[in-house]
CSV table of C-alpha atoms in Angstrom, one decimal:
chain,number,residue,atom,x,y,z
A,27,MET,CA,-7.5,29.7,-14.0
A,28,ALA,CA,-10.4,31.0,-12.4
A,29,ARG,CA,-11.4,29.4,-9.2
A,30,ARG,CA,-14.6,27.5,-9.8
A,31,PHE,CA,-16.0,27.7,-6.2
A,32,PRO,CA,-14.7,30.8,-4.8
A,33,GLY,CA,-15.3,30.8,-0.9
A,34,TYR,CA,-15.4,27.1,-0.9
A,35,GLU,CA,-15.9,25.9,2.7
A,36,PRO,CA,-14.9,22.4,3.4
A,37,ARG,CA,-17.8,20.2,5.1
A,38,GLY,CA,-20.2,17.6,4.2
A,39,VAL,CA,-19.7,14.1,2.5
A,40,ILE,CA,-16.3,14.2,0.6
A,41,PRO,CA,-15.6,11.1,-1.2
A,42,ALA,CA,-11.9,10.3,-2.2
A,43,VAL,CA,-11.9,8.7,-5.4
A,44,LEU,CA,-9.6,5.7,-6.7
A,45,LEU,CA,-7.2,5.7,-9.7
A,46,PRO,CA,-8.0,2.9,-12.1
A,47,PHE,CA,-4.8,1.5,-13.9
A,48,HIS,CA,-4.3,-0.7,-17.1
A,49,ASP,CA,-2.7,-4.0,-16.7
A,50,ASP,CA,0.5,-2.3,-17.4
A,51,LEU,CA,0.1,0.1,-14.7
A,52,SER,CA,-0.5,2.9,-16.8
A,53,ILE,CA,-3.4,5.4,-15.6
A,54,ASP,CA,-6.7,4.2,-17.2
A,55,GLU,CA,-8.0,7.7,-18.1
A,56,ALA,CA,-11.5,6.0,-19.4
A,57,ALA,CA,-12.2,4.4,-16.2
A,58,TYR,CA,-11.2,6.9,-14.1
A,59,ARG,CA,-13.5,9.3,-16.0
A,60,ALA,CA,-16.3,6.8,-15.7
A,61,HIS,CA,-15.6,6.4,-11.7
A,62,LEU,CA,-15.7,10.1,-11.3
A,63,ARG,CA,-19.0,10.4,-13.1
A,64,ASP,CA,-20.4,7.5,-11.1
A,65,VAL,CA,-19.4,9.3,-7.7
A,66,ALA,CA,-20.5,12.7,-8.6
A,67,ALA,CA,-23.9,11.8,-9.5
A,68,VAL,CA,-24.6,11.0,-6.2
A,69,SER,CA,-26.8,13.5,-4.4
A,70,GLY,CA,-25.8,15.3,-1.3
A,71,LEU,CA,-22.1,15.6,-1.8
A,72,GLY,CA,-20.1,18.6,-0.6
A,73,ALA,CA,-16.8,17.9,-3.0
A,74,VAL,CA,-14.7,15.2,-4.4
A,75,THR,CA,-10.9,14.4,-3.2
A,76,THR,CA,-8.3,13.1,-5.7
A,77,ASN,CA,-4.6,12.8,-5.6
A,78,ALA,CA,-4.9,11.2,-1.9
A,79,HIS,CA,-4.3,7.9,-0.3
A,80,ALA,CA,-7.3,6.4,-2.2
A,81,SER,CA,-6.0,7.3,-5.5
A,82,GLU,CA,-2.7,5.7,-4.5
A,83,VAL,CA,-0.6,9.4,-4.8
A,84,ALA,CA,2.3,7.9,-3.3
A,85,SER,CA,2.7,5.8,-6.5
A,86,CYS,CA,2.0,8.6,-9.0
A,87,ASP,CA,4.9,11.2,-9.9
A,88,PRO,CA,4.1,15.1,-10.5
A,89,GLU,CA,3.2,15.1,-13.9
A,90,GLU,CA,0.6,12.2,-13.0
A,91,GLN,CA,-0.9,14.1,-10.2
A,92,GLU,CA,-1.3,16.9,-12.5
A,93,ARG,CA,-2.9,15.1,-15.1
A,94,VAL,CA,-5.3,13.2,-12.7
A,95,LEU,CA,-6.4,16.8,-11.2
A,96,ALA,CA,-6.8,18.2,-14.8
A,97,VAL,CA,-9.1,14.8,-15.7
A,98,THR,CA,-11.2,15.1,-12.4
A,99,LEU,CA,-12.0,18.9,-13.0
A,100,GLU,CA,-12.8,18.3,-16.6
A,101,GLU,CA,-15.3,15.6,-15.5
A,102,VAL,CA,-16.8,16.8,-12.3
A,103,GLY,CA,-15.2,20.6,-11.9
A,104,ASP,CA,-18.3,22.2,-13.2
A,105,ARG,CA,-20.4,20.3,-10.5
A,106,LEU,CA,-18.3,19.7,-7.2
A,107,PRO,CA,-15.6,21.4,-5.6
A,108,VAL,CA,-12.2,19.4,-6.0
A,109,VAL,CA,-9.8,19.1,-3.0
A,110,ASN,CA,-6.1,18.0,-4.4
A,111,GLY,CA,-4.0,16.2,-1.8
A,112,VAL,CA,-0.5,17.6,-1.2
A,113,TYR,CA,1.5,14.6,-0.5
A,114,ALA,CA,5.4,15.1,-0.2
A,115,ASP,CA,8.0,14.2,2.4
A,116,GLY,CA,9.8,17.8,1.5
A,117,THR,CA,8.0,21.0,2.2
A,118,LEU,CA,9.4,22.7,-0.8
A,119,GLN,CA,7.9,20.3,-3.0
A,120,ALA,CA,4.9,20.4,-1.2
A,121,ALA,CA,4.5,24.0,-1.7
A,122,ARG,CA,5.2,23.6,-5.5
A,123,ILE,CA,2.2,21.1,-5.7
A,124,ALA,CA,-0.1,23.3,-3.8
A,125,ARG,CA,0.8,26.2,-6.3
A,126,ARG,CA,0.2,24.1,-9.1
A,127,ALA,CA,-3.1,22.8,-7.9
A,128,ALA,CA,-4.1,26.1,-7.5
A,129,ALA,CA,-3.2,27.0,-10.9
A,130,GLY,CA,-4.8,24.1,-12.2
A,131,GLY,CA,-8.2,24.9,-10.6
A,132,ALA,CA,-8.5,23.0,-7.2
A,133,SER,CA,-11.2,24.3,-5.0
A,134,ALA,CA,-8.8,23.2,-1.8
A,135,LEU,CA,-6.0,21.3,-0.5
A,136,LEU,CA,-5.6,18.1,1.8
A,137,VAL,CA,-2.5,18.6,3.3
A,138,PHE,CA,-0.7,15.3,4.4
A,139,PRO,CA,2.2,15.0,7.0
A,140,PRO,CA,5.4,14.7,5.7
A,141,GLY,CA,6.4,10.8,6.7
A,142,VAL,CA,10.2,12.2,7.4
A,143,LEU,CA,8.8,13.8,10.7
A,144,SER,CA,7.5,10.2,11.9
A,145,ARG,CA,10.3,9.6,14.0
A,146,GLY,CA,10.0,12.7,16.5
A,147,ASN,CA,7.6,14.7,15.7
A,148,ALA,CA,5.8,14.9,18.9
A,149,ALA,CA,9.0,16.3,20.7
A,150,ARG,CA,9.4,19.0,17.7
A,151,PRO,CA,5.5,19.7,16.6
A,152,ASP,CA,6.6,23.4,15.0
A,153,CYS,CA,8.4,21.2,12.0
A,154,LEU,CA,5.1,19.9,11.2
A,155,ALA,CA,3.2,23.3,11.8
A,156,ASP,CA,5.8,25.1,9.7
A,157,HIS,CA,5.2,22.6,6.8
A,158,VAL,CA,1.7,23.7,6.7
A,159,ARG,CA,2.9,27.6,7.1
A,160,HIS,CA,4.9,27.2,4.0
A,161,ILE,CA,2.0,25.7,2.0
A,162,ALA,CA,-0.4,28.5,3.2
A,163,ALA,CA,2.2,30.9,2.0
A,164,ALA,CA,2.3,29.3,-1.7
A,165,THR,CA,-1.7,29.6,-2.1
A,166,ASP,CA,-4.9,30.8,-0.5
A,167,LEU,CA,-6.7,27.8,-1.2
A,168,PRO,CA,-8.5,26.6,1.7
A,169,LEU,CA,-6.3,24.0,3.7
A,170,ILE,CA,-7.7,20.6,5.2
A,171,LEU,CA,-5.0,19.4,7.6
A,172,PHE,CA,-4.8,15.7,7.7
A,173,GLN,CA,-4.6,14.5,11.5
A,174,TYR,CA,-3.1,11.0,11.6
A,175,PRO,CA,-3.4,8.8,14.8
A,176,ALA,CA,-0.6,9.1,17.7
A,177,ALA,CA,0.9,5.8,17.0
A,178,THR,CA,2.2,7.0,13.5
A,179,GLY,CA,4.3,10.0,15.1
A,180,LEU,CA,2.5,12.4,12.8
A,181,THR,CA,-0.1,13.8,15.1
A,182,TYR,CA,-0.6,17.6,15.3
A,183,PRO,CA,-0.9,18.3,19.2
A,184,LEU,CA,-4.3,20.0,19.9
A,185,GLU,CA,-2.5,23.2,20.9
A,186,THR,CA,-0.5,23.4,17.8
A,187,LEU,CA,-4.0,22.8,15.9
A,188,ALA,CA,-5.5,25.7,17.7
A,189,ARG,CA,-2.8,28.2,17.5
A,190,LEU,CA,-2.3,27.2,13.6
A,191,ALA,CA,-5.9,27.8,12.9
A,192,GLU,CA,-5.5,31.4,14.7
A,193,GLU,CA,-2.6,31.9,12.8
A,194,VAL,CA,-3.5,30.6,9.2
A,195,PRO,CA,-6.7,31.7,8.0
A,196,SER,CA,-6.6,29.3,4.8
A,197,ILE,CA,-7.0,26.5,7.6
A,198,ARG,CA,-10.7,25.6,7.0
A,199,ALA,CA,-11.0,22.3,7.9
A,200,MET,CA,-9.2,19.1,9.5
A,201,LYS,CA,-9.5,15.4,8.3
A,202,ASP,CA,-9.5,13.4,11.6
A,203,TRP,CA,-7.9,9.9,11.7
A,204,CYS,CA,-6.9,10.6,15.5
A,205,ASN,CA,-8.1,7.1,16.1
A,206,ASP,CA,-9.3,8.1,19.4
A,207,PRO,CA,-13.2,8.9,20.4
A,208,ALA,CA,-12.2,11.0,23.4
A,209,LEU,CA,-9.8,12.8,21.3
A,210,ALA,CA,-11.9,13.3,18.3
A,211,GLU,CA,-14.9,14.8,20.5
A,212,ARG,CA,-12.3,17.3,21.9
A,213,HIS,CA,-10.9,18.1,18.4
A,214,ILE,CA,-14.8,19.2,17.6
A,215,GLU,CA,-15.4,21.2,20.8
A,216,VAL,CA,-12.0,23.2,20.4
A,217,LEU,CA,-11.9,23.5,16.6
A,218,HIS,CA,-15.6,24.4,15.8
A,219,GLY,CA,-15.4,26.9,18.8
A,220,LEU,CA,-12.6,28.9,17.6
A,221,ARG,CA,-13.2,32.5,16.5
A,222,ARG,CA,-12.8,31.5,12.9
A,223,PRO,CA,-14.0,27.9,13.2
A,224,VAL,CA,-12.3,24.9,11.5
A,225,HIS,CA,-14.8,22.2,10.3
A,226,VAL,CA,-13.7,18.6,11.7
A,227,LEU,CA,-14.1,16.1,8.8
A,228,SER,CA,-14.6,12.3,10.1
A,229,THR,CA,-12.4,9.8,8.6
A,230,HIS,CA,-13.2,7.3,11.5
A,231,SER,CA,-15.0,4.5,9.2
A,232,ALA,CA,-15.3,1.9,12.0
A,233,TRP,CA,-17.2,4.5,14.1
A,234,LEU,CA,-18.5,6.9,11.5
A,235,PHE,CA,-22.0,6.8,12.6
A,236,ALA,CA,-20.4,8.0,16.6
A,237,SER,CA,-18.3,10.5,15.1
A,238,LEU,CA,-21.1,12.2,13.1
A,239,VAL,CA,-23.6,12.1,16.0
A,240,THR,CA,-20.8,13.9,18.4
A,241,GLY,CA,-20.8,16.8,15.7
A,242,ALA,CA,-18.2,16.2,12.9
A,243,ALA,CA,-19.2,18.9,10.2
A,244,GLY,CA,-18.7,16.1,7.5
A,245,LEU,CA,-16.5,13.1,6.3
A,246,LEU,CA,-13.8,12.7,3.9
A,247,SER,CA,-13.4,9.4,3.0
A,248,GLY,CA,-11.8,6.7,0.7
A,249,SER,CA,-14.9,4.4,1.3
A,250,GLY,CA,-17.0,7.1,-0.3
A,251,SER,CA,-15.6,5.9,-3.6
A,252,VAL,CA,-18.0,2.9,-3.2
A,253,ILE,CA,-20.5,3.8,-0.7
A,254,ALA,CA,-21.0,7.7,-1.2
A,255,ALA,CA,-24.8,7.2,-1.4
A,256,LEU,CA,-24.8,5.5,1.8
A,257,GLN,CA,-22.5,7.9,3.5
A,258,ALA,CA,-24.7,10.9,2.0
A,259,ARG,CA,-27.8,9.7,3.4
A,260,LEU,CA,-26.1,8.7,7.0
A,261,PHE,CA,-25.0,12.3,7.1
A,262,GLU,CA,-28.3,14.2,6.3
A,263,ALA,CA,-30.1,11.7,8.7
A,264,VAL,CA,-27.9,12.7,11.6
A,265,GLN,CA,-28.2,16.2,10.7
A,266,ARG,CA,-32.0,16.2,10.6
A,267,GLY,CA,-31.7,14.0,13.8
A,268,ASP,CA,-33.6,11.1,12.8
A,269,MET,CA,-31.5,8.5,14.6
A,270,ALA,CA,-33.7,5.6,13.8
A,271,ALA,CA,-32.7,6.0,10.2
A,272,ALA,CA,-29.0,6.8,10.9
A,273,ARG,CA,-28.8,3.6,12.7
A,274,ALA,CA,-30.2,1.6,10.0
A,275,LEU,CA,-28.0,3.1,7.3
A,276,ASN,CA,-25.1,2.6,9.7
A,277,ASP,CA,-25.9,-1.1,9.9
A,278,ARG,CA,-25.5,-1.2,6.2
A,279,ILE,CA,-22.2,0.7,6.1
A,280,ARG,CA,-20.9,-1.6,8.6
A,281,PRO,CA,-19.9,-4.8,6.9
A,282,THR,CA,-18.2,-2.6,4.4
A,283,ALA,CA,-15.9,-0.9,6.6
A,284,GLN,CA,-15.1,-4.2,8.7
A,285,VAL,CA,-14.0,-5.8,5.2
A,286,PHE,CA,-12.3,-2.4,3.7
A,287,TYR,CA,-10.3,-1.6,6.9
A,288,ALA,CA,-9.3,-5.2,7.9
A,289,GLU,CA,-5.5,-6.0,8.2
A,290,PRO,CA,-3.3,-5.3,6.5
A,291,PHE,CA,-4.6,-1.8,6.5
A,292,PHE,CA,-2.5,-0.9,3.6
A,293,ASP,CA,-4.9,-2.8,1.3
A,294,MET,CA,-8.0,-0.8,2.1
A,295,HIS,CA,-8.0,1.0,-1.3
A,296,ASN,CA,-7.2,-2.4,-3.0
A,297,ARG,CA,-10.1,-4.0,-1.4
A,298,MET,CA,-12.3,-1.2,-2.6
A,299,LYS,CA,-11.1,-1.3,-6.0
A,300,GLU,CA,-12.4,-5.2,-6.2
A,301,ALA,CA,-15.6,-4.1,-4.5
A,302,LEU,CA,-16.1,-1.7,-7.7
A,303,VAL,CA,-15.3,-4.3,-10.1
A,304,LEU,CA,-17.6,-6.7,-8.2
A,305,LEU,CA,-20.3,-3.9,-8.8
A,306,GLY,CA,-19.4,-3.5,-12.5
A,307,LYS,CA,-18.1,-0.3,-12.1
A,308,LEU,CA,-14.3,-0.9,-12.8
A,309,PRO,CA,-13.3,-3.3,-15.6
A,310,ARG,CA,-10.4,-4.3,-13.4
A,311,ALA,CA,-8.6,-4.0,-9.8
A,312,VAL,CA,-4.9,-3.1,-10.9
A,313,VAL,CA,-2.8,-1.7,-8.0
A,314,ARG,CA,0.6,-0.2,-8.4
A,315,PRO,CA,3.6,-1.9,-6.6
A,316,PRO,CA,4.3,-2.2,-3.6
A,317,LEU,CA,0.7,-3.5,-3.3
A,318,LYS,CA,-0.3,-6.6,-4.9
A,319,LYS,CA,-3.3,-8.2,-6.3
A,320,LEU,CA,-5.8,-9.9,-3.5
A,321,GLY,CA,-6.4,-13.5,-3.5
A,322,PRO,CA,-10.1,-14.9,-4.4
A,323,ALA,CA,-10.9,-15.9,-0.7
A,324,GLU,CA,-10.5,-12.0,0.2
A,325,ILE,CA,-12.3,-11.2,-3.0
A,326,ARG,CA,-15.4,-13.2,-2.1
A,327,ARG,CA,-15.2,-11.7,1.5
A,328,ILE,CA,-15.5,-8.4,-0.1
A,329,GLY,CA,-18.6,-9.6,-2.1
A,330,GLU,CA,-20.2,-10.9,0.9
A,331,ALA,CA,-19.9,-7.5,2.6
A,332,LEU,CA,-21.4,-5.6,-0.5
A,333,ALA,CA,-24.3,-8.1,-0.4
A,334,ALA,CA,-24.9,-7.5,3.3
A,335,ALA,CA,-24.9,-4.1,2.6
A,336,GLY,CA,-27.6,-4.5,0.0
A,337,LEU,CA,-25.4,-3.1,-2.7
A,338,LEU,CA,-25.0,-6.7,-4.4
A,339,ASP,CA,-27.4,-9.6,-5.2
A,340,SER,CA,-26.5,-12.3,-2.9
A,341,GLY,CA,-27.5,-14.7,-5.8
A,342,ARG,CA,-25.0,-12.9,-8.4
A,343,LEU,CA,-22.7,-13.4,-5.7
A,344,ALA,CA,-23.1,-17.2,-5.5
A,345,ALA,CA,-23.2,-17.8,-9.2
A,346,GLU,CA,-19.5,-16.1,-9.6
């Protein structure tokens, strides 16, 4: 398949979309198509991401992932670049996913670190670097490396990142979830300053405003599945230097970040599905195991956060 967005550079606001399921846990394609159209209708987006954490990629088999990418391209691929996640513990499997995504029409790849390296990656970071090298050898699509917090054991040391970026020209961006403001600022300084700059995309939803003001080239976040319009307006306000408008938008975003990313952290996308149900944008909030349905009290807190963000009428919430 011909590449739809040749020369794509990952930057700007990139929502990671959710994946709706039927009650029998099969993929609800009709609801997914509607969700894609809703997100893609937001002005100011740079791309959309699928087959990532937000779409419960860990619970989808390879055939389902291929179908999800195909549906995504059918619905929005003529309007926006599509970033496809490469999520696999094995490097050979990751390279196969990368090749299939390239053949399927993806414009870029989001490379997840293999969980198998979580027990000792800091001692041997070249194992993670080699994972990236194999994927880069499998396709020339632009790569977005996913930087995890140090606590996970799956962090690229900054020296490794800089060396990889110089060595592998297809590395075009990093999704930064280092969870350390000082290190995030250092990432921007070093990676943006390379001979061939690598864009730092923030996913620090708890301090998104600050990370954008520091100089992040964009954001890639699952919460964009719900608040893409607010994120796009925030990014644009920061880019034009209108800090008053940016602060006001951040005040609206904050309650959603606080409720989506509360403990337990693994329920973040579960909560986003419930938010879209409350907003009338999904028919149901079904997640695949091991995730479980949220309780009424937490769903109400999500509704209150949406109301605080100006996205849900408080009178409607009270009536439910």
